[in-house]
């Protein structure tokens, strides 16, 4: 059983699949509490160099808050205790740091299914989380 599960959400199809997976685990009695995390990527260095830096709270995409709150409602409807957090920065780094700082038992996130070439060039969040996570990681592949 997992007492504390961190679930990364972004509104994508694979993220929605991860939520369905969490619901199934919860209904099976394997999850006690969930924290939903959404991370808005930080602006590129080019934008920063052009003085477009804004405060942390202003960088958070309003859509991230909407996704987290809609997902919270969905999970609370099945009786789960749900907390939420919306951050700004590098998604994989923020997810792993949050998981470590708050001692999560499991991280669940979706895989966007990037091609090998795209993954080499861009790096995928799920791949980086898998490499850096302080706890087990479950990736839902859509």
PDB file of C-alpha atoms in Angstrom:
ATOM      1  CA  UNK A   1       0.000   0.000   0.000  1.00  0.00           C
ATOM      2  CA  UNK A   2       1.111   3.560  -0.774  1.00  0.00           C
ATOM      3  CA  UNK A   3       0.265   6.146   1.868  1.00  0.00           C
ATOM      4  CA  UNK A   4       1.399   9.210  -0.089  1.00  0.00           C
ATOM      5  CA  UNK A   5       1.228   9.324  -3.883  1.00  0.00           C
ATOM      6  CA  UNK A   6       2.334  12.273  -6.006  1.00  0.00           C
ATOM      7  CA  UNK A   7       0.499  12.456  -9.336  1.00  0.00           C
ATOM      8  CA  UNK A   8       1.737  14.794 -12.069  1.00  0.00           C
ATOM      9  CA  UNK A   9      -1.077  16.229 -14.166  1.00  0.00           C
ATOM     10  CA  UNK A  10      -1.038  18.410 -17.269  1.00  0.00           C
ATOM     11  CA  UNK A  11      -4.357  17.699 -18.980  1.00  0.00           C
ATOM     12  CA  UNK A  12      -2.862  15.438 -21.657  1.00  0.00           C
ATOM     13  CA  UNK A  13      -4.392  12.095 -22.631  1.00  0.00           C
ATOM     14  CA  UNK A  14      -1.605  10.204 -20.862  1.00  0.00           C
ATOM     15  CA  UNK A  15      -2.110  12.327 -17.749  1.00  0.00           C
ATOM     16  CA  UNK A  16      -5.824  11.448 -17.798  1.00  0.00           C
ATOM     17  CA  UNK A  17      -4.850   7.787 -18.111  1.00  0.00           C
ATOM     18  CA  UNK A  18      -2.635   8.153 -15.037  1.00  0.00           C
ATOM     19  CA  UNK A  19      -5.624   9.548 -13.130  1.00  0.00           C
ATOM     20  CA  UNK A  20      -7.732   6.529 -14.121  1.00  0.00           C
ATOM     21  CA  UNK A  21      -4.903   4.334 -12.855  1.00  0.00           C
ATOM     22  CA  UNK A  22      -4.856   6.202  -9.525  1.00  0.00           C
ATOM     23  CA  UNK A  23      -8.618   5.742  -9.206  1.00  0.00           C
ATOM     24  CA  UNK A  24      -8.232   2.006  -9.754  1.00  0.00           C
ATOM     25  CA  UNK A  25      -5.453   1.756  -7.166  1.00  0.00           C
ATOM     26  CA  UNK A  26      -7.506   3.781  -4.682  1.00  0.00           C
ATOM     27  CA  UNK A  27     -10.622   1.692  -5.204  1.00  0.00           C
ATOM     28  CA  UNK A  28      -8.470  -1.382  -4.591  1.00  0.00           C
ATOM     29  CA  UNK A  29      -7.337   0.073  -1.260  1.00  0.00           C
ATOM     30  CA  UNK A  30      -3.745   0.607  -2.402  1.00  0.00           C
ATOM     31  CA  UNK A  31      -3.629   4.407  -2.086  1.00  0.00           C
ATOM     32  CA  UNK A  32      -4.473   6.492   0.986  1.00  0.00           C
ATOM     33  CA  UNK A  33      -3.723  10.078  -0.065  1.00  0.00           C
ATOM     34  CA  UNK A  34      -2.879  11.817  -3.318  1.00  0.00           C
ATOM     35  CA  UNK A  35      -1.180  15.103  -4.079  1.00  0.00           C
ATOM     36  CA  UNK A  36      -1.692  16.432  -7.579  1.00  0.00           C
ATOM     37  CA  UNK A  37       1.216  18.442  -8.969  1.00  0.00           C
ATOM     38  CA  UNK A  38       1.249  20.554 -12.100  1.00  0.00           C
ATOM     39  CA  UNK A  39       4.400  22.359 -13.192  1.00  0.00           C
ATOM     40  CA  UNK A  40       4.373  25.218 -15.674  1.00  0.00           C
ATOM     41  CA  UNK A  41       7.711  25.231 -17.530  1.00  0.00           C
ATOM     42  CA  UNK A  42       9.904  28.252 -16.823  1.00  0.00           C
ATOM     43  CA  UNK A  43      10.496  30.747 -19.638  1.00  0.00           C
ATOM     44  CA  UNK A  44      13.443  30.066 -21.913  1.00  0.00           C
ATOM     45  CA  UNK A  45      16.791  31.739 -21.291  1.00  0.00           C
ATOM     46  CA  UNK A  46      16.170  33.866 -24.369  1.00  0.00           C
ATOM     47  CA  UNK A  47      13.064  35.350 -22.774  1.00  0.00           C
ATOM     48  CA  UNK A  48      14.888  35.834 -19.496  1.00  0.00           C
ATOM     49  CA  UNK A  49      17.723  37.662 -21.259  1.00  0.00           C
ATOM     50  CA  UNK A  50      15.153  39.970 -22.836  1.00  0.00           C
ATOM     51  CA  UNK A  51      13.913  41.023 -19.369  1.00  0.00           C
ATOM     52  CA  UNK A  52      10.584  39.221 -19.610  1.00  0.00           C
ATOM     53  CA  UNK A  53      11.101  37.657 -16.212  1.00  0.00           C
ATOM     54  CA  UNK A  54       8.002  37.808 -14.090  1.00  0.00           C
ATOM     55  CA  UNK A  55       7.311  36.681 -10.552  1.00  0.00           C
ATOM     56  CA  UNK A  56       6.808  32.997  -9.800  1.00  0.00           C
ATOM     57  CA  UNK A  57       3.068  33.392  -9.273  1.00  0.00           C
ATOM     58  CA  UNK A  58       2.615  35.262 -12.564  1.00  0.00           C
ATOM     59  CA  UNK A  59       4.364  32.509 -14.537  1.00  0.00           C
ATOM     60  CA  UNK A  60       1.903  29.848 -13.482  1.00  0.00           C
ATOM     61  CA  UNK A  61      -0.440  29.061 -16.316  1.00  0.00           C
ATOM     62  CA  UNK A  62      -4.097  29.508 -15.258  1.00  0.00           C
ATOM     63  CA  UNK A  63      -4.848  26.301 -17.161  1.00  0.00           C
ATOM     64  CA  UNK A  64      -2.624  24.400 -14.694  1.00  0.00           C
ATOM     65  CA  UNK A  65      -4.842  25.507 -11.813  1.00  0.00           C
ATOM     66  CA  UNK A  66      -7.968  24.490 -13.733  1.00  0.00           C
ATOM     67  CA  UNK A  67      -6.570  21.032 -14.574  1.00  0.00           C
ATOM     68  CA  UNK A  68      -5.547  20.434 -10.967  1.00  0.00           C
ATOM     69  CA  UNK A  69      -8.891  21.535  -9.530  1.00  0.00           C
ATOM     70  CA  UNK A  70     -10.947  19.480 -12.006  1.00  0.00           C
ATOM     71  CA  UNK A  71      -8.822  16.437 -11.290  1.00  0.00           C
ATOM     72  CA  UNK A  72      -9.109  17.021  -7.538  1.00  0.00           C
ATOM     73  CA  UNK A  73     -12.906  16.953  -7.788  1.00  0.00           C
ATOM     74  CA  UNK A  74     -12.800  13.724  -9.767  1.00  0.00           C
ATOM     75  CA  UNK A  75     -10.641  11.976  -7.148  1.00  0.00           C
ATOM     76  CA  UNK A  76     -12.487  13.366  -4.134  1.00  0.00           C
ATOM     77  CA  UNK A  77     -15.715  11.998  -5.600  1.00  0.00           C
ATOM     78  CA  UNK A  78     -14.427   8.473  -4.905  1.00  0.00           C
ATOM     79  CA  UNK A  79     -13.469   9.353  -1.326  1.00  0.00           C
ATOM     80  CA  UNK A  80      -9.757  10.061  -1.750  1.00  0.00           C
ATOM     81  CA  UNK A  81      -7.965  12.693   0.315  1.00  0.00           C
ATOM     82  CA  UNK A  82      -6.442  15.052  -2.270  1.00  0.00           C
ATOM     83  CA  UNK A  83      -3.998  17.946  -1.950  1.00  0.00           C
ATOM     84  CA  UNK A  84      -2.793  20.078  -4.842  1.00  0.00           C
ATOM     85  CA  UNK A  85       0.282  22.094  -5.767  1.00  0.00           C
ATOM     86  CA  UNK A  86       1.018  24.178  -8.855  1.00  0.00           C
ATOM     87  CA  UNK A  87       4.623  25.239  -9.445  1.00  0.00           C
ATOM     88  CA  UNK A  88       6.744  26.903 -12.104  1.00  0.00           C
ATOM     89  CA  UNK A  89      10.113  25.677 -13.358  1.00  0.00           C
ATOM     90  CA  UNK A  90      11.629  22.590 -14.917  1.00  0.00           C
ATOM     91  CA  UNK A  91       8.876  19.960 -14.537  1.00  0.00           C
ATOM     92  CA  UNK A  92      11.072  16.918 -13.889  1.00  0.00           C
ATOM     93  CA  UNK A  93      13.268  18.740 -11.363  1.00  0.00           C
ATOM     94  CA  UNK A  94      10.303  20.279  -9.527  1.00  0.00           C
ATOM     95  CA  UNK A  95       8.403  16.962  -9.398  1.00  0.00           C
ATOM     96  CA  UNK A  96      11.396  15.071  -7.995  1.00  0.00           C
ATOM     97  CA  UNK A  97      12.306  17.789  -5.487  1.00  0.00           C
ATOM     98  CA  UNK A  98       8.725  17.997  -4.248  1.00  0.00           C
ATOM     99  CA  UNK A  99       8.560  14.207  -3.916  1.00  0.00           C
ATOM    100  CA  UNK A 100      11.792  14.156  -1.928  1.00  0.00           C
ATOM    101  CA  UNK A 101      10.963  17.141   0.291  1.00  0.00           C
ATOM    102  CA  UNK A 102       7.545  15.705   1.187  1.00  0.00           C
ATOM    103  CA  UNK A 103       8.584  12.019   1.395  1.00  0.00           C
ATOM    104  CA  UNK A 104       6.212  10.476  -1.136  1.00  0.00           C
ATOM    105  CA  UNK A 105       5.986   6.695  -1.504  1.00  0.00           C
ATOM    106  CA  UNK A 106       5.208   6.757  -5.235  1.00  0.00           C
ATOM    107  CA  UNK A 107       5.139   9.140  -8.213  1.00  0.00           C
ATOM    108  CA  UNK A 108       2.617   8.497 -10.987  1.00  0.00           C
ATOM    109  CA  UNK A 109       2.705  10.356 -14.288  1.00  0.00           C
ATOM    110  CA  UNK A 110       1.794   9.882 -17.898  1.00  0.00           C
ATOM    111  CA  UNK A 111       4.170   9.320 -20.770  1.00  0.00           C
ATOM    112  CA  UNK A 112       3.667  11.585 -23.728  1.00  0.00           C
ATOM    113  CA  UNK A 113       5.077   8.962 -26.039  1.00  0.00           C
ATOM    114  CA  UNK A 114       7.824  11.118 -27.541  1.00  0.00           C
ATOM    115  CA  UNK A 115       9.771   9.522 -30.364  1.00  0.00           C
ATOM    116  CA  UNK A 116      13.380   8.554 -29.703  1.00  0.00           C
ATOM    117  CA  UNK A 117      14.671  11.512 -31.701  1.00  0.00           C
ATOM    118  CA  UNK A 118      12.461  13.990 -29.848  1.00  0.00           C
ATOM    119  CA  UNK A 119      13.452  12.451 -26.528  1.00  0.00           C
ATOM    120  CA  UNK A 120      17.135  12.830 -27.346  1.00  0.00           C
ATOM    121  CA  UNK A 121      16.685  16.447 -28.379  1.00  0.00           C
ATOM    122  CA  UNK A 122      14.101  17.610 -25.846  1.00  0.00           C
ATOM    123  CA  UNK A 123      14.327  15.074 -23.068  1.00  0.00           C
ATOM    124  CA  UNK A 124      11.021  13.780 -21.758  1.00  0.00           C
ATOM    125  CA  UNK A 125       9.701  14.662 -18.340  1.00  0.00           C
ATOM    126  CA  UNK A 126       8.766  11.069 -17.585  1.00  0.00           C
ATOM    127  CA  UNK A 127      12.240   9.798 -18.518  1.00  0.00           C
ATOM    128  CA  UNK A 128      13.960  12.420 -16.352  1.00  0.00           C
ATOM    129  CA  UNK A 129      11.641  11.755 -13.415  1.00  0.00           C
ATOM    130  CA  UNK A 130      12.343   8.041 -13.728  1.00  0.00           C
ATOM    131  CA  UNK A 131      16.080   8.754 -13.518  1.00  0.00           C
ATOM    132  CA  UNK A 132      15.995  11.334 -10.681  1.00  0.00           C
ATOM    133  CA  UNK A 133      13.091  10.258  -8.472  1.00  0.00           C
ATOM    134  CA  UNK A 134      13.685   9.543  -4.782  1.00  0.00           C
ATOM    135  CA  UNK A 135      10.951   6.874  -4.782  1.00  0.00           C
ATOM    136  CA  UNK A 136       9.329   4.373  -7.166  1.00  0.00           C
ATOM    137  CA  UNK A 137       7.785   5.801 -10.330  1.00  0.00           C
ATOM    138  CA  UNK A 138       4.785   4.444 -12.226  1.00  0.00           C
ATOM    139  CA  UNK A 139       4.424   5.749 -15.779  1.00  0.00           C
ATOM    140  CA  UNK A 140       1.128   5.365 -17.608  1.00  0.00           C
ATOM    141  CA  UNK A 141       1.733   4.885 -21.310  1.00  0.00           C
ATOM    142  CA  UNK A 142      -1.117   6.076 -23.471  1.00  0.00           C
TER     143      UNK A 142
END
